Amino acid sequence: MDVAGSPGSLTLLTVNDVHRALHPLQVSADRVGKQVEQFAETLDRLSKASSQKSARDCRRVLPFISGYEKIASETVKRLRKEHEPAQQEKFKKSFSRRLRGVSGTSTPNLGHEDGAEDGTHTTVKDLQRWEQELQTWQLLGLMTQVRNPAPHTASNPAPGDTLNRPRKDAGIHRYSSEQDLWESFLAEDDTAWERHVIVEWLKQCADGAGKDIDTVIQDLDVDSERGEGLWSHGWLYSKEAIKAQKRLRSWPQALDPNTPGIDASLMNSARTEGLVTQLDPDAVTRQQRSLQKEDLSFERAMWLACWEMYRRGHSWESIREWCKERNEVWRAVTMRGALQGVVHLKKRSPGDMHNNWQSRSLWRRMCAITAKEGGIDEFENAIYGALSGYLPSVHKVCRTWDDYLFAEYNSYLVNQFDQYEQARLPNRLPHSRSENISAPNPAFSSDVAVRSSGKDMITKLSHFEPTRSEARLPVKTLQGCLIGGGLRDYFIEYGIKLSQVVNDGNGSKIIKRMGSELLKTDIIAEVKADDYNMLRVLAHVILISQELGGLLEKGDSQQAIENIIVAYIDFLGQAGKQQLLPMYASRLSSRRATDCMARQLPYIVDPAERHTVMKLMKDYNMDVLLILNKQLQFIIYDMEADPSNTAAFPPLDLLDTKSNRSKSVVPVKEGFMQRPITDDELDLLHGYEWYLLLTEDWNITMTTGVIMYKHLLRTRSYAASRELTRSISFSRISLAKTEALLGRTIDLSQPYSLEEDESDSQANLRRSTRVRDSSSQKEKRSTPDRRKQADKIELLLSQAKIFRDLEQLFVALDALEAWSKVAKLKHTLTDPRHARGFKSDLQKAHDRLGAAIEPLLHGWLIEAPAENPDPELPRIRTACLPSTLLAYISTLNFDAHALSREMLLKCMDVAALIAAPDSDMVETFMESKRMAELVDALAVTSLNIVRAEERGRKVGGRGVLRGSRRSGGRGGKGRGATGGELGIWTTGMKERGVDGE
């Protein structure tokens, strides 16, 4: 039965609720909503698979990392369709700056930034972030396979495995091809294999996010002053100058640079340098002469294009074809070395991208010398430096963190291979030749290439001036930790800094501030609490790492790491993704999961969402009852008590003691329940609604309700208490739970009688056309069951007594305030025609108030004898009951003047109940020190009765209180409800009218 969806469901919302639900996280969720849900679905599959696999290798998580990578890839494709022109324009400007030789590094702005003013559109920044995320998931998948390899064979690879590491081959010999030697190197050396994978990943990243090479060349036409089709003519402008000199001199053969007068006649257009006399590729370095400005731009553009293709991991075959189309195939030849034994790749993958390395050790040393001492352009030197492992020449063209990391890893890998080749096959390189050519990098001549770890290289880049800023961005720091290790320290630092950020200002209720003394590193520049994309990535990387047996921390370290997941859960909750909360919370430690869900439940107000979340919490084996209790504890703890109140339960302030009516009872204060309901109070009410979904926990629900009423009394939250009686009444609770407890739905707020229940049941049986002679037997059999059910009902009612009493108090206060609103209208009546309507409304308010007050006069908050009585109940009686009864007496005096003077007799009934032998209300008034007020109020009431009698005799010859429905008989003396004689009030005193006028 969907009780939470019944008309009585709490629907009171404030403006703050709307803002909390919609601003600003709803906009962020709309922008990434599909990806958020897809990530959650993938994680859910991972959770289910975790219970079926025990292996701690890549097979456990690779399919799910691939799933995250696919989500990012599809998002990048979608954003590229939208932002491709803008992105290409940025690349165009970048290449133009590089062609002109503008120095400086480029640090992408990967921080959090909204797409537009309304936050609903994406920009190039969003595309860049998703490209970075795609690269991160690719790197995580690769490093997972490298460091957690699964046992598999070529015929039976691990699911999701995209790496094919070469097998060890013991048959390597002096005459083995360099291809075989390279594969043997990768198979035997784990460090080399890891470095190789990282180098190929960096190439893949550059290729995926870079601009098309042909487009680059088209953009460089202007600087080189070459139209389409002129790229195949080489050094066109220098060639024309040389031809002009040969025609001028009638020289049939090549010009000699030593020809007299050639230095003065053959110069560049600016007349600053001499031009080369020949057009072979080495002419510039050999003759130490220059080219025309346009040809220098052409040369730089060609080497820039070649560098970009090499940097992006293009195969040598594709580079050769590109150069061949422009009659520059010699450039590809110099990048390749010997062409013997070329392996044509059918399909490129991270496992075979280096298979096209057919260079020789001596050739690499020659490339290193060229990179160090010669070359027309820095991009030419960079290419030869990358081929040989000579790092300084490559650094000169690096702009980003990725570029520098590629240069470092590539250099270490090449030099490590040279060392491996020399150690494994020392006779492969002739000593006579190798002794004449020094090693390209003396720094690598020792074991530094082997001993240097990825962490050392990442640390170096984090302190290196050109990359320091970019290296400290969260996404780059994460990639660096995936490469060099240190994920644990990274997450701890991020979690600590996140706790400090979210607690600046108003503070956070879900994440406690952690001290900086726990930080062991300082590698992250800035943490932004509203960078929800980064939170999503980090949370899922943490969960995957835990699946592999990592990040199983305790104490403060665990708290710091879990801060990231908790922050992401909070984002999901505020963004309206409540159904995802239990799954993520279940991945936290038990206590943190309970606290996290307890903080989120009050914000879930939709009945259907509540049912779904409740079911999911049970599915994930979470302690639902503990979570519900915890949420109320948190809300109560967050609510500040009235600082002016020092008593546990402040007395109800219902009477207007500042009134000038000194000779009458004190009037009821107007608007004593009008204070608006706060957000915390509303959260408390929403939190209590969750207990309606606990179908069988009757006593816990009642006990929790009592705790709530007590808290609201302490904080003078009378309006919230009234809303509690209206929205989560005892009637609604009983309708929600009795079907599970009693087998049928019963409203226990209504009087229940076993005899009436049996008579109704018998009548139904007799009316049934299917019941004949056996009806009486069925009735007899049903009687014991009904008596047993009646006992259960009595037990339920006894457990609910205190809750019902406290509820009844606020029902009475609500009726009292409603009465005061009607009574206030008496002083505004100017038209006698409205008096009848006023009296009718006042009579209804009076009847409602009397019915609400009646239960307070008979054993209110009086517990049955128990071993551990509640010590707070007498204090609540002392704080609430005297004020309520005094206010009620005041209303009776007012109604006696406005409606009927018979109302005064009810005051005497109240006095009789207070003074009854079995009542402890006298002690309650004494304890509250309000007995004097009660005596004064009853004295005024007695005086009003006397005045009423006197006025009655003057008007009709008989007292107003005689002959009424309370009189003892015609002409007799009236008796009150308790049988008291009314004649004692009849005197011969001459008093003013009943109104004291």
mmCIF file of C-alpha atoms in Angstrom, residues 509 598-599 602 628-642 679-685 687-688 691 703-715 717:
data_model
loop_
_atom_site.group_PDB
_atom_site.id
_atom_site.type_symbol
_atom_site.label_atom_id
_atom_site.label_comp_id
_atom_site.label_asym_id
_atom_site.label_seq_id
_atom_site.Cartn_x
_atom_site.Cartn_y
_atom_site.Cartn_z
ATOM 1 C CA LYS A 509 27.506 18.966 7.072
ATOM 2 C CA ALA A 598 21.427 9.802 6.587
ATOM 3 C CA ARG A 599 22.441 13.222 5.294
ATOM 4 C CA PRO A 602 15.700 14.364 4.076
ATOM 5 C CA LEU A 628 16.803 6.520 9.539
ATOM 6 C CA ASN A 629 17.702 7.027 13.183
ATOM 7 C CA LYS A 630 20.965 8.676 12.213
ATOM 8 C CA GLN A 631 19.315 11.155 9.885
ATOM 9 C CA LEU A 632 17.069 12.448 12.664
ATOM 10 C CA GLN A 633 20.037 12.666 15.018
ATOM 11 C CA PHE A 634 21.905 14.758 12.474
ATOM 12 C CA ILE A 635 18.970 17.088 11.864
ATOM 13 C CA ILE A 636 18.322 17.562 15.571
ATOM 14 C CA TYR A 637 22.007 18.184 16.154
ATOM 15 C CA ASP A 638 22.078 20.781 13.377
ATOM 16 C CA MET A 639 19.080 22.676 14.766
ATOM 17 C CA GLU A 640 20.148 25.316 17.236
ATOM 18 C CA ALA A 641 18.135 25.622 20.435
ATOM 19 C CA ASP A 642 16.790 28.979 21.595
ATOM 20 C CA ASP A 679 14.657 24.372 6.498
ATOM 21 C CA ASP A 680 16.039 22.215 9.303
ATOM 22 C CA GLU A 681 12.560 21.743 10.766
ATOM 23 C CA LEU A 682 11.229 20.823 7.348
ATOM 24 C CA ASP A 683 14.063 18.334 6.900
ATOM 25 C CA LEU A 684 13.106 16.833 10.252
ATOM 26 C CA LEU A 685 9.520 16.332 9.098
ATOM 27 C CA GLY A 687 13.007 12.561 7.688
ATOM 28 C CA TYR A 688 10.229 11.224 9.886
ATOM 29 C CA TYR A 691 9.450 5.683 9.061
ATOM 30 C CA THR A 703 9.434 6.280 20.056
ATOM 31 C CA THR A 704 11.062 8.322 17.297
ATOM 32 C CA GLY A 705 7.960 10.486 17.037
ATOM 33 C CA VAL A 706 8.110 11.178 20.766
ATOM 34 C CA ILE A 707 11.758 12.218 20.410
ATOM 35 C CA MET A 708 10.808 14.605 17.613
ATOM 36 C CA TYR A 709 7.990 16.198 19.610
ATOM 37 C CA LYS A 710 10.306 16.658 22.570
ATOM 38 C CA HIS A 711 12.905 18.332 20.410
ATOM 39 C CA LEU A 712 10.356 20.645 18.828
ATOM 40 C CA LEU A 713 9.108 21.585 22.278
ATOM 41 C CA ARG A 714 12.621 22.396 23.444
ATOM 42 C CA THR A 715 13.220 24.659 20.467
ATOM 43 C CA SER A 717 9.095 24.974 17.070
#
